[in-house]
PDB file of C-alpha atoms in Angstrom:
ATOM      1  CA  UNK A  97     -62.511 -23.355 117.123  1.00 74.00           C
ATOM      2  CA  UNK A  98     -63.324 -26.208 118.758  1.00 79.00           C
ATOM      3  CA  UNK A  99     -63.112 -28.140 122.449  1.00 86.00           C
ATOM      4  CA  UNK A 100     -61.524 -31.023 122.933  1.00 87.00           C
ATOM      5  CA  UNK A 101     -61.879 -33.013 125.834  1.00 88.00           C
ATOM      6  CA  UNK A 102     -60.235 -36.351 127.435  1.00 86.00           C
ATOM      7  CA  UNK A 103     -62.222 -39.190 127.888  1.00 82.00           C
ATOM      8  CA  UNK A 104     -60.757 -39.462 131.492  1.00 84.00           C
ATOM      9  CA  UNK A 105     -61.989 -35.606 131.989  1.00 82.00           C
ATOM     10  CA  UNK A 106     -65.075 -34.950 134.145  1.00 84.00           C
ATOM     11  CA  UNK A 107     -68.749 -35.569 133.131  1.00 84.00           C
ATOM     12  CA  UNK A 108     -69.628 -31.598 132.386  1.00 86.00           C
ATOM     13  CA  UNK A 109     -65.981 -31.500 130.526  1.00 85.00           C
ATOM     14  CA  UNK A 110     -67.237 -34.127 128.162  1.00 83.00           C
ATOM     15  CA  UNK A 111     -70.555 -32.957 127.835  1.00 85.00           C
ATOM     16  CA  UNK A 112     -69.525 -29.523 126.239  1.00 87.00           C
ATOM     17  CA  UNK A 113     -66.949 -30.583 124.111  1.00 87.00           C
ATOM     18  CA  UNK A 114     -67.232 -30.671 120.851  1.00 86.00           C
ATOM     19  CA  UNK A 115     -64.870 -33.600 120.561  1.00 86.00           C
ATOM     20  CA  UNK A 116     -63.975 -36.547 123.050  1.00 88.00           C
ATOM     21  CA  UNK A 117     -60.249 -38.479 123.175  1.00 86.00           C
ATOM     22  CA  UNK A 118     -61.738 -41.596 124.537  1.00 84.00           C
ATOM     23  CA  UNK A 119     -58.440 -43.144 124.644  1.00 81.00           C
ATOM     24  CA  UNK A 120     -57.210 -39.822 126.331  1.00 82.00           C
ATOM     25  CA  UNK A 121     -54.271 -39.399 123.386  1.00 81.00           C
ATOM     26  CA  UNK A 122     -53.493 -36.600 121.464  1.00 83.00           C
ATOM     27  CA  UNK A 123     -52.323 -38.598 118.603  1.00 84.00           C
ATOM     28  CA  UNK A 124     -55.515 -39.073 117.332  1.00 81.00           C
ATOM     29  CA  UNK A 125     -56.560 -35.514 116.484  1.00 84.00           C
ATOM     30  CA  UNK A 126     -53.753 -35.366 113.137  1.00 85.00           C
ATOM     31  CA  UNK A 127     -56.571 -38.457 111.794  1.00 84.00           C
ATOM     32  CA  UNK A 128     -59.616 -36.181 112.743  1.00 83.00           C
ATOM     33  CA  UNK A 129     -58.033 -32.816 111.304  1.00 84.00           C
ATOM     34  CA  UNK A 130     -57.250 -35.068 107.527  1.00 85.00           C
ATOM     35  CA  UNK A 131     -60.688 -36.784 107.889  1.00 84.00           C
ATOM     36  CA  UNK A 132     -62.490 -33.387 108.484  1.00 84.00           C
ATOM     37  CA  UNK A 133     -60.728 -31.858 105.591  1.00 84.00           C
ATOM     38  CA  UNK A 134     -61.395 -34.830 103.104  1.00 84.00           C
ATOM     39  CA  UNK A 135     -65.765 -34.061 104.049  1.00 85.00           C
ATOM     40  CA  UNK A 136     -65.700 -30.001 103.493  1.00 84.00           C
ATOM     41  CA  UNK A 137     -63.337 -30.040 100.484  1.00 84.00           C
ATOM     42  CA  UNK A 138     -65.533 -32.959  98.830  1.00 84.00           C
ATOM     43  CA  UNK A 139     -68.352 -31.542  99.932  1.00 86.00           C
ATOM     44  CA  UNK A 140     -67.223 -28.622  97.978  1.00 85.00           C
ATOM     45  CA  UNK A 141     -66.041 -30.193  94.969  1.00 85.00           C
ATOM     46  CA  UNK A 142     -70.164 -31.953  94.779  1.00 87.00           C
ATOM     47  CA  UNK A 143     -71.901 -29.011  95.239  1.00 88.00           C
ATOM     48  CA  UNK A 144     -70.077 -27.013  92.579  1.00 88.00           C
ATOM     49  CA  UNK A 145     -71.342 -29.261  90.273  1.00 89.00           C
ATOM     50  CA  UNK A 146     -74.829 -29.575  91.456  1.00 91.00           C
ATOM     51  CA  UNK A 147     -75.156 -26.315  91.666  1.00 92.00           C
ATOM     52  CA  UNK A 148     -73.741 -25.505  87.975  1.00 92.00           C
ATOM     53  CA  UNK A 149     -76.510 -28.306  87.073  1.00 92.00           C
ATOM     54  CA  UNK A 150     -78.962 -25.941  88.668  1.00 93.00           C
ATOM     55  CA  UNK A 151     -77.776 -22.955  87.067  1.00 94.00           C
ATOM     56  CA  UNK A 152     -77.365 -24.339  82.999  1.00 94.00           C
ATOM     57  CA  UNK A 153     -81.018 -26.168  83.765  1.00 93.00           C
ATOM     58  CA  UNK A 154     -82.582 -22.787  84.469  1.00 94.00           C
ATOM     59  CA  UNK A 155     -81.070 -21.013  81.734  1.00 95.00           C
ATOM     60  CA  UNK A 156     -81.544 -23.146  79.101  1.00 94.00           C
ATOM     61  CA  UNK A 157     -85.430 -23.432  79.883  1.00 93.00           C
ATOM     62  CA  UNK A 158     -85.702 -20.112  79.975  1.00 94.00           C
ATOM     63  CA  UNK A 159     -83.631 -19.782  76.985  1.00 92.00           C
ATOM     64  CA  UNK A 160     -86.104 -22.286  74.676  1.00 92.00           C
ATOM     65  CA  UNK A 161     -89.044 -20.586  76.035  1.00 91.00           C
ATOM     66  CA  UNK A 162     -88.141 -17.363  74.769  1.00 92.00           C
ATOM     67  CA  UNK A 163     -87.077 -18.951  71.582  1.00 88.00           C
ATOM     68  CA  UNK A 164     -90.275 -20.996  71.294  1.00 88.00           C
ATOM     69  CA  UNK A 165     -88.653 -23.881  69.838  1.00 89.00           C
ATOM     70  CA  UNK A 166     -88.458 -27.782  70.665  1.00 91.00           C
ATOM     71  CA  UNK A 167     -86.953 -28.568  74.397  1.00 93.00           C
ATOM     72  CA  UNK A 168     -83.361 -29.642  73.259  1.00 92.00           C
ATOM     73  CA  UNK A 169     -83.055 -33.158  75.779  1.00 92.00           C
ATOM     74  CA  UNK A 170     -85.452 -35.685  76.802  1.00 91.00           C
ATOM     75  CA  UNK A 171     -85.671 -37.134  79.756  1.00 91.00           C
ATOM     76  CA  UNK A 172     -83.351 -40.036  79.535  1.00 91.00           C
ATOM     77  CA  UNK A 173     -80.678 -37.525  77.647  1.00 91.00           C
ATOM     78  CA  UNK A 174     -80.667 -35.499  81.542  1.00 91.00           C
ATOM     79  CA  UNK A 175     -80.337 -38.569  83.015  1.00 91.00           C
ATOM     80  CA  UNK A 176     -77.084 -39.613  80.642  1.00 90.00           C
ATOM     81  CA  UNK A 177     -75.597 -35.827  81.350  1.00 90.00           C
ATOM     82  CA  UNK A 178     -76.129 -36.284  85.201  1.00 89.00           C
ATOM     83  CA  UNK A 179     -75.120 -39.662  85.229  1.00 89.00           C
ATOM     84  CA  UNK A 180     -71.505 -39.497  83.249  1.00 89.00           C
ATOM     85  CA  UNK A 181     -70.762 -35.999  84.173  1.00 87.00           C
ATOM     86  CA  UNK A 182     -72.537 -35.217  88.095  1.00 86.00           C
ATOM     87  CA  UNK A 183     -73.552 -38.564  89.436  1.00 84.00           C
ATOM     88  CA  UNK A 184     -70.832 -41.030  88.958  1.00 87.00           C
ATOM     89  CA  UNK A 185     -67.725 -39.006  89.499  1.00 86.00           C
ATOM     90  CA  UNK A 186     -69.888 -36.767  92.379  1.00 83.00           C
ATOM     91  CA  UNK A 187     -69.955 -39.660  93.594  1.00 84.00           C
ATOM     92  CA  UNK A 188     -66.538 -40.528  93.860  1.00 84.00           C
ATOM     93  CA  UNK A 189     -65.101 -37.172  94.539  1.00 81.00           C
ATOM     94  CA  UNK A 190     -67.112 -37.052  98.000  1.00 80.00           C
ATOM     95  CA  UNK A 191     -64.788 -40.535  98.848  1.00 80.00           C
ATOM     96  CA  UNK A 192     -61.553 -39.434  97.120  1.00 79.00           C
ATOM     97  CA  UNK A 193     -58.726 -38.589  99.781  1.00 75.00           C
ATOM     98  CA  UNK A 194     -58.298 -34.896 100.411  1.00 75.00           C
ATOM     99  CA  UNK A 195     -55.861 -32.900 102.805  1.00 73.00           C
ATOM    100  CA  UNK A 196     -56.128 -29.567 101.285  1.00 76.00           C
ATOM    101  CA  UNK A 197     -56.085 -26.925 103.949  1.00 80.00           C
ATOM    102  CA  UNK A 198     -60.058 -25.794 104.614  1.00 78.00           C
ATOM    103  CA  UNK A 199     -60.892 -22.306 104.012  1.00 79.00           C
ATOM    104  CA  UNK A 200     -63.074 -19.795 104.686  1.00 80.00           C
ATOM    105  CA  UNK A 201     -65.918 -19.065 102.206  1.00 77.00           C
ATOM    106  CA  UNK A 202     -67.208 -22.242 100.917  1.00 78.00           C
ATOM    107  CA  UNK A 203     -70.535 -20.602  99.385  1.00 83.00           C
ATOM    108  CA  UNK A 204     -68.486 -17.996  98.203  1.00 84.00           C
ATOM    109  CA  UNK A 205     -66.172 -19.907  96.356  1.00 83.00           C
ATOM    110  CA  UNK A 206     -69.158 -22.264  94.859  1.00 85.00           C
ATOM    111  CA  UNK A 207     -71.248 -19.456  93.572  1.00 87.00           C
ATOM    112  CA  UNK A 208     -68.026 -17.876  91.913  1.00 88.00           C
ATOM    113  CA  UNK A 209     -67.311 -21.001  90.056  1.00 89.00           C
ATOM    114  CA  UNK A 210     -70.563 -22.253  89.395  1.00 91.00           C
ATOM    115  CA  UNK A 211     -72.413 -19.536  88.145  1.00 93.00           C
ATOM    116  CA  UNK A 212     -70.302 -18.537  85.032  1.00 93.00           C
ATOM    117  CA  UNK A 213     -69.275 -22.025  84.287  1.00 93.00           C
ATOM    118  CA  UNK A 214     -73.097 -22.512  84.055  1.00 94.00           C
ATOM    119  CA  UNK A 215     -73.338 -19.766  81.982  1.00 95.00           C
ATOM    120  CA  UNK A 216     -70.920 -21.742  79.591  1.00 95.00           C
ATOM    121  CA  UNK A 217     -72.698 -25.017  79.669  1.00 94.00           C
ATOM    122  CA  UNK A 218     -76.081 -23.153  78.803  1.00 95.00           C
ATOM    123  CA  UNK A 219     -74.506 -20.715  76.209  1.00 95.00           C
ATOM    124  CA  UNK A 220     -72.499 -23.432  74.817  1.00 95.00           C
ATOM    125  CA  UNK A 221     -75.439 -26.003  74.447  1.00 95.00           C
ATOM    126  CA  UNK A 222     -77.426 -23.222  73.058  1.00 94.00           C
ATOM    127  CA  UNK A 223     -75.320 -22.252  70.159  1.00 95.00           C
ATOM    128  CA  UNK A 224     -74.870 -25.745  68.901  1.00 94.00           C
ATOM    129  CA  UNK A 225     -78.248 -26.696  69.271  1.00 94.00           C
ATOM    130  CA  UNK A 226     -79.163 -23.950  67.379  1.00 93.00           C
ATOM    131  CA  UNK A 227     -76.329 -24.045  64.892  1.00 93.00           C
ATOM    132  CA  UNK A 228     -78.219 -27.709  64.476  1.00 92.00           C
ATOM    133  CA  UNK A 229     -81.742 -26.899  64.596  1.00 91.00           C
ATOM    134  CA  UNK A 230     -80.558 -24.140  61.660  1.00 90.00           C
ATOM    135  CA  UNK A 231     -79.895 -26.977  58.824  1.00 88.00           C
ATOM    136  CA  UNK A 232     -83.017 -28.553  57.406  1.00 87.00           C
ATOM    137  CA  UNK A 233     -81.087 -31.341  56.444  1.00 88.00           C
ATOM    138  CA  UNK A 234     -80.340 -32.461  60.612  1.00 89.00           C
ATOM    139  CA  UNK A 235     -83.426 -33.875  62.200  1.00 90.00           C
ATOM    140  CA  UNK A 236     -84.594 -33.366  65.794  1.00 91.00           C
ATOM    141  CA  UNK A 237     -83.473 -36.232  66.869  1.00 91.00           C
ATOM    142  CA  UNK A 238     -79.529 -35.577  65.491  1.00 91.00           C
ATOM    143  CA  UNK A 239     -80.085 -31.993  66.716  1.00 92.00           C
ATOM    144  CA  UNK A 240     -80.712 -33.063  70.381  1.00 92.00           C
ATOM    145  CA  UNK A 241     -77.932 -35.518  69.978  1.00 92.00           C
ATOM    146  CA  UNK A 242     -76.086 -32.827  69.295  1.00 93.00           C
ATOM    147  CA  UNK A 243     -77.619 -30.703  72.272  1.00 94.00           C
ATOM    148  CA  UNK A 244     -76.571 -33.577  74.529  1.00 93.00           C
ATOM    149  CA  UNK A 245     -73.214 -34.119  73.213  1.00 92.00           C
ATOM    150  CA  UNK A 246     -72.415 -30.622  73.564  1.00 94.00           C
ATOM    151  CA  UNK A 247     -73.729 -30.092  77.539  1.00 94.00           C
ATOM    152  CA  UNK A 248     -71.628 -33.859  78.356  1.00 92.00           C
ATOM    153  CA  UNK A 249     -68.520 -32.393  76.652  1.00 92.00           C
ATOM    154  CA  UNK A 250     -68.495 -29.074  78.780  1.00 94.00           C
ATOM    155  CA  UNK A 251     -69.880 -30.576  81.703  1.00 91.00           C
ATOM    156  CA  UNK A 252     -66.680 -33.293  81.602  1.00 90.00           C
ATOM    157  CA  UNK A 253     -64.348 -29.636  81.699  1.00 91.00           C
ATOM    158  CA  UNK A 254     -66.458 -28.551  84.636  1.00 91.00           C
ATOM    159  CA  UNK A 255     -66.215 -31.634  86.439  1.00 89.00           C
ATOM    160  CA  UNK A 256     -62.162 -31.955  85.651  1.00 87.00           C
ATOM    161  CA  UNK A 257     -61.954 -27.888  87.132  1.00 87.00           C
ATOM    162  CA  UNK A 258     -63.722 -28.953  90.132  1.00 84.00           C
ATOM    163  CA  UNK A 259     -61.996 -31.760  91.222  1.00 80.00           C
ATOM    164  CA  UNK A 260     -59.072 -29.290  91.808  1.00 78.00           C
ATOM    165  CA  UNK A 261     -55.901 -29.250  92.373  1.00 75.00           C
ATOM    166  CA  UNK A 262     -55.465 -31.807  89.379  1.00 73.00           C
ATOM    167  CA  UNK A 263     -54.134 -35.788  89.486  1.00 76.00           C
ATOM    168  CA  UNK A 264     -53.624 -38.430  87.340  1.00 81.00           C
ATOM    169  CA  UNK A 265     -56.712 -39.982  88.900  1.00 81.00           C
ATOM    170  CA  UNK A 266     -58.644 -37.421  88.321  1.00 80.00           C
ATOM    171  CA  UNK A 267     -58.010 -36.897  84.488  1.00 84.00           C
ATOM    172  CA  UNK A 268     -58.631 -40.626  83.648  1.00 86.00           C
ATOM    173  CA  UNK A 269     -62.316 -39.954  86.012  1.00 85.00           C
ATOM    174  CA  UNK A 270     -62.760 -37.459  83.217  1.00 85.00           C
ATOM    175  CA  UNK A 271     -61.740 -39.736  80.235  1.00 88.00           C
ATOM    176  CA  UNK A 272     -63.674 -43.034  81.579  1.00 90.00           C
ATOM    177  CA  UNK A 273     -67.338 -40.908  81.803  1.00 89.00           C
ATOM    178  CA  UNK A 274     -66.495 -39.439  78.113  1.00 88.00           C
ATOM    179  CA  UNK A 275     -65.411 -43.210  77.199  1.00 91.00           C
ATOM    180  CA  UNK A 276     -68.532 -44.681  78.530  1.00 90.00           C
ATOM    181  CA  UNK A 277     -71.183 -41.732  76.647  1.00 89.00           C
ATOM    182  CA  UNK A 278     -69.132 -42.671  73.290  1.00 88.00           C
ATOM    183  CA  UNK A 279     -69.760 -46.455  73.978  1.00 90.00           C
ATOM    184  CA  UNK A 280     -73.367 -45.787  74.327  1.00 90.00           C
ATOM    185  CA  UNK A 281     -73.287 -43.521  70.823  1.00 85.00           C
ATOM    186  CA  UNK A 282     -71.750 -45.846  69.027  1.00 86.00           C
ATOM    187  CA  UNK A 283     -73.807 -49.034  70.084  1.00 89.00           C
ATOM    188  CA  UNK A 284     -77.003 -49.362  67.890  1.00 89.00           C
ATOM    189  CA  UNK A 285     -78.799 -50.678  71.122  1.00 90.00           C
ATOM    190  CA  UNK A 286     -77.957 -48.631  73.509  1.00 89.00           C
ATOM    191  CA  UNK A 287     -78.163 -45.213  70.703  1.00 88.00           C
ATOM    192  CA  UNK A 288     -82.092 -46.335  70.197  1.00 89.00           C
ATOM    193  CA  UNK A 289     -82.830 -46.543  73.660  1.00 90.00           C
ATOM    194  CA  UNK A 290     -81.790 -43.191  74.396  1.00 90.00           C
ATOM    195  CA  UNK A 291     -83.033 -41.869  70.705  1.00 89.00           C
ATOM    196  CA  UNK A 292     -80.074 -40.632  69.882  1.00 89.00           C
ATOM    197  CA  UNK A 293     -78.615 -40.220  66.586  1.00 87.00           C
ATOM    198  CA  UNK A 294     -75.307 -39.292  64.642  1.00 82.00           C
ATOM    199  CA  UNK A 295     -76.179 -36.391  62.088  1.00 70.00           C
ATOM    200  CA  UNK A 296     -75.206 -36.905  58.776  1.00 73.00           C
ATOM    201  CA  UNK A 297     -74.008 -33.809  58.279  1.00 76.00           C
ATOM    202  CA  UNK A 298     -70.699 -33.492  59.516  1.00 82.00           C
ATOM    203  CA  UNK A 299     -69.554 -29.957  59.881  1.00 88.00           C
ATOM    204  CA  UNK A 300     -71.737 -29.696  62.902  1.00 90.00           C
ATOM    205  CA  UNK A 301     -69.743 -31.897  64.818  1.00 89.00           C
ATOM    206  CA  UNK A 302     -66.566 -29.942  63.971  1.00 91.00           C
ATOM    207  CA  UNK A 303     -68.394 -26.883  65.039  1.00 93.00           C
ATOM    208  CA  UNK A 304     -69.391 -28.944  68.406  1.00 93.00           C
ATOM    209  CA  UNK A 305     -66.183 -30.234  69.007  1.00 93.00           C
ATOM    210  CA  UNK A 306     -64.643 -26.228  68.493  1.00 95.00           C
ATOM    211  CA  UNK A 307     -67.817 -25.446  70.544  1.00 95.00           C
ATOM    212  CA  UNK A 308     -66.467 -27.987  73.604  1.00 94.00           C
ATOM    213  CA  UNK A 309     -62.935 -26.297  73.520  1.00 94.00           C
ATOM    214  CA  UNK A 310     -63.948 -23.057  73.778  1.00 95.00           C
ATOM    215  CA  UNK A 311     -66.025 -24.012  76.859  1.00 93.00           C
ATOM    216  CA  UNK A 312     -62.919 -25.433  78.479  1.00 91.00           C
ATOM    217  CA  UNK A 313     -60.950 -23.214  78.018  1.00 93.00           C
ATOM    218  CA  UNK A 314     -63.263 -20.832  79.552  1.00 92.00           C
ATOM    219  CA  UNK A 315     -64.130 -23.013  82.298  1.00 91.00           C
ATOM    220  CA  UNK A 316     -60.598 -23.956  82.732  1.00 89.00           C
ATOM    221  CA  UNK A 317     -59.729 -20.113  83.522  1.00 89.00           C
ATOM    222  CA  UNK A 318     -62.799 -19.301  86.049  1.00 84.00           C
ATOM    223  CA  UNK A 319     -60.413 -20.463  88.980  1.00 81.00           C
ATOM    224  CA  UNK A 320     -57.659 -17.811  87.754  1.00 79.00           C
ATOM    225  CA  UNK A 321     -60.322 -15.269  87.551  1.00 78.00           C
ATOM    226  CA  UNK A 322     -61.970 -15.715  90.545  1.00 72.00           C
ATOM    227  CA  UNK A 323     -58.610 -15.797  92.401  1.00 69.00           C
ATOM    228  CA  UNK A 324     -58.340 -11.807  92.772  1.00 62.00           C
ATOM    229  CA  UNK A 325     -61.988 -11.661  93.615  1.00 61.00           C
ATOM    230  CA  UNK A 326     -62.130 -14.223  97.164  1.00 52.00           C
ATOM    231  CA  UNK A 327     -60.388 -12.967  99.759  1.00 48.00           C
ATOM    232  CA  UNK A 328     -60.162 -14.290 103.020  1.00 44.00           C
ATOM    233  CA  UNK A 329     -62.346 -12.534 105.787  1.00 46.00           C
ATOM    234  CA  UNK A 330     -60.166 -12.775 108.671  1.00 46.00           C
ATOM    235  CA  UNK A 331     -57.588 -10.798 106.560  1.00 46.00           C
ATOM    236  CA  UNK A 332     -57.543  -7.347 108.498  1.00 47.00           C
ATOM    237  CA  UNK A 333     -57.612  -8.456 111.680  1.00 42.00           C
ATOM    238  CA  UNK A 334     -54.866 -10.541 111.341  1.00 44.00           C
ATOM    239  CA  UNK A 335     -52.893  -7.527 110.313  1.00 46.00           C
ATOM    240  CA  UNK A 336     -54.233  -5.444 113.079  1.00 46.00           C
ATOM    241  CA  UNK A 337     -53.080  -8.029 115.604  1.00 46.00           C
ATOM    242  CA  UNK A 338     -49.727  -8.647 114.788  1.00 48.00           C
ATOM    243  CA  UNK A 339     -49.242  -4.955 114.598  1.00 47.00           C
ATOM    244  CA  UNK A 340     -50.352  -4.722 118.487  1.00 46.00           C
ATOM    245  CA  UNK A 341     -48.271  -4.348 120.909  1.00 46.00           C
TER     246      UNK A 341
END
């Protein structure tokens, strides 16, 4: 709920409204209502993944300080798993068009979505790192390859959920940021900068890659989960007031 005022109204008028038709015409307010939807639904879309980020950080420290092994990234591997799947497409989801009708319970809805499918990412990065770290013949370096590969892979599936409802667009957003990380594997200059490293061993990349589609899948069916469980909060009332007489 809002007020509107002319721009021809009086000084207190304009003072206490929360919006101002300085030409004094109505037909500008369909342009505010589509711009105002296109901030809160990307503003939504960002923080899901920043907040997943948050949640599959946290677990996974705690998870390799309980199992007192080596920290599975370094530094520049975060920065290649926020860049291709957070910071790039975040980046243009919050500029993308959007006229989805706003609704109630945008934390709500966040936190639904972001703390299982960061659950995934961490459980999923943790089983193929350690599925890794488990075969003396894969070296730390290959195993946090793997680590990284695995987290990129199942953050790509989280980014592609949260970009909701689903376009053409949107898919190939996806498939450029997994194009680019496989350009930077496969270039020897660009895979010794960021010490990464193709194991030799190749069943653990078929056990990644069944790894990744599991995730998917899983994150892929968090929105038809959660869909029972949000319920709008204005629900009752509505009900109570068309039943008045």
């Amino acid at each position: 709920d809002m007020g509107i005022s002319m721009g021809s109204g009086s000084a207190a008028t304009r003072s206490v409204a929360q919006i101002v038709l300085t030409e004094n015409k109505f037909s500008a307010l369909p342009n505010v209502l589509v711009e105002s939807r296109k901030v809160i639904n990307n503003v939504e879309r960002v923080a899901k993944l920043f907040i997943t980020k948050a949640i599959y950080a946290v677990l996974i420290t705690l998870g390799i300080a309980i199992a007192t092994t080596d920290f599975p990234f370094l530094p520049r591997h975060l920065t290649l798993i926020g860049t291709f799947s957070i910071g790039l497409p975040g980046l243009v989801l919050a500029l993308s068009p959007s006229a989805e009708k706003v609704e109630k319970g945008f934390l709500k809805r966040a936190l639904k979505f972001a703390l299982p499918a960061g659950i995934i990412a961490a459980s999923g990065t943790g089983i193929a790192y350690g599925l890794a770290l488990s075969d003396s013949a894969i070296t730390l370096v290959e195993a946090r390859t793997v680590a990284t590969f695995t987290l990129l892979g199942i953050g790509l599936f989280i980014l592609l959920v949260s970009a909701r409802p689903f376009q053409f667009w949107k898919l190939g957003l996806s498939a450029l940021m997994a194009m680019l990380y496989m350009l930077i594997l496969l270039l020897p200059f660009s895979r010794d900068y960021f010490e990464l490293d193709i194991a030799g061993v190749y069943w653990i990349w078929g056990a990644v890659a069944i790894i990744i589609l599991i995730g998917g899948i899983l994150t892929m069916a968090i929105p038809l989960v959660m869909k029972n469980l949000v319920t709008a909060p204005d629900d009752n009332s509505t009900q109570t007031l068309h039943k008045s007489p």
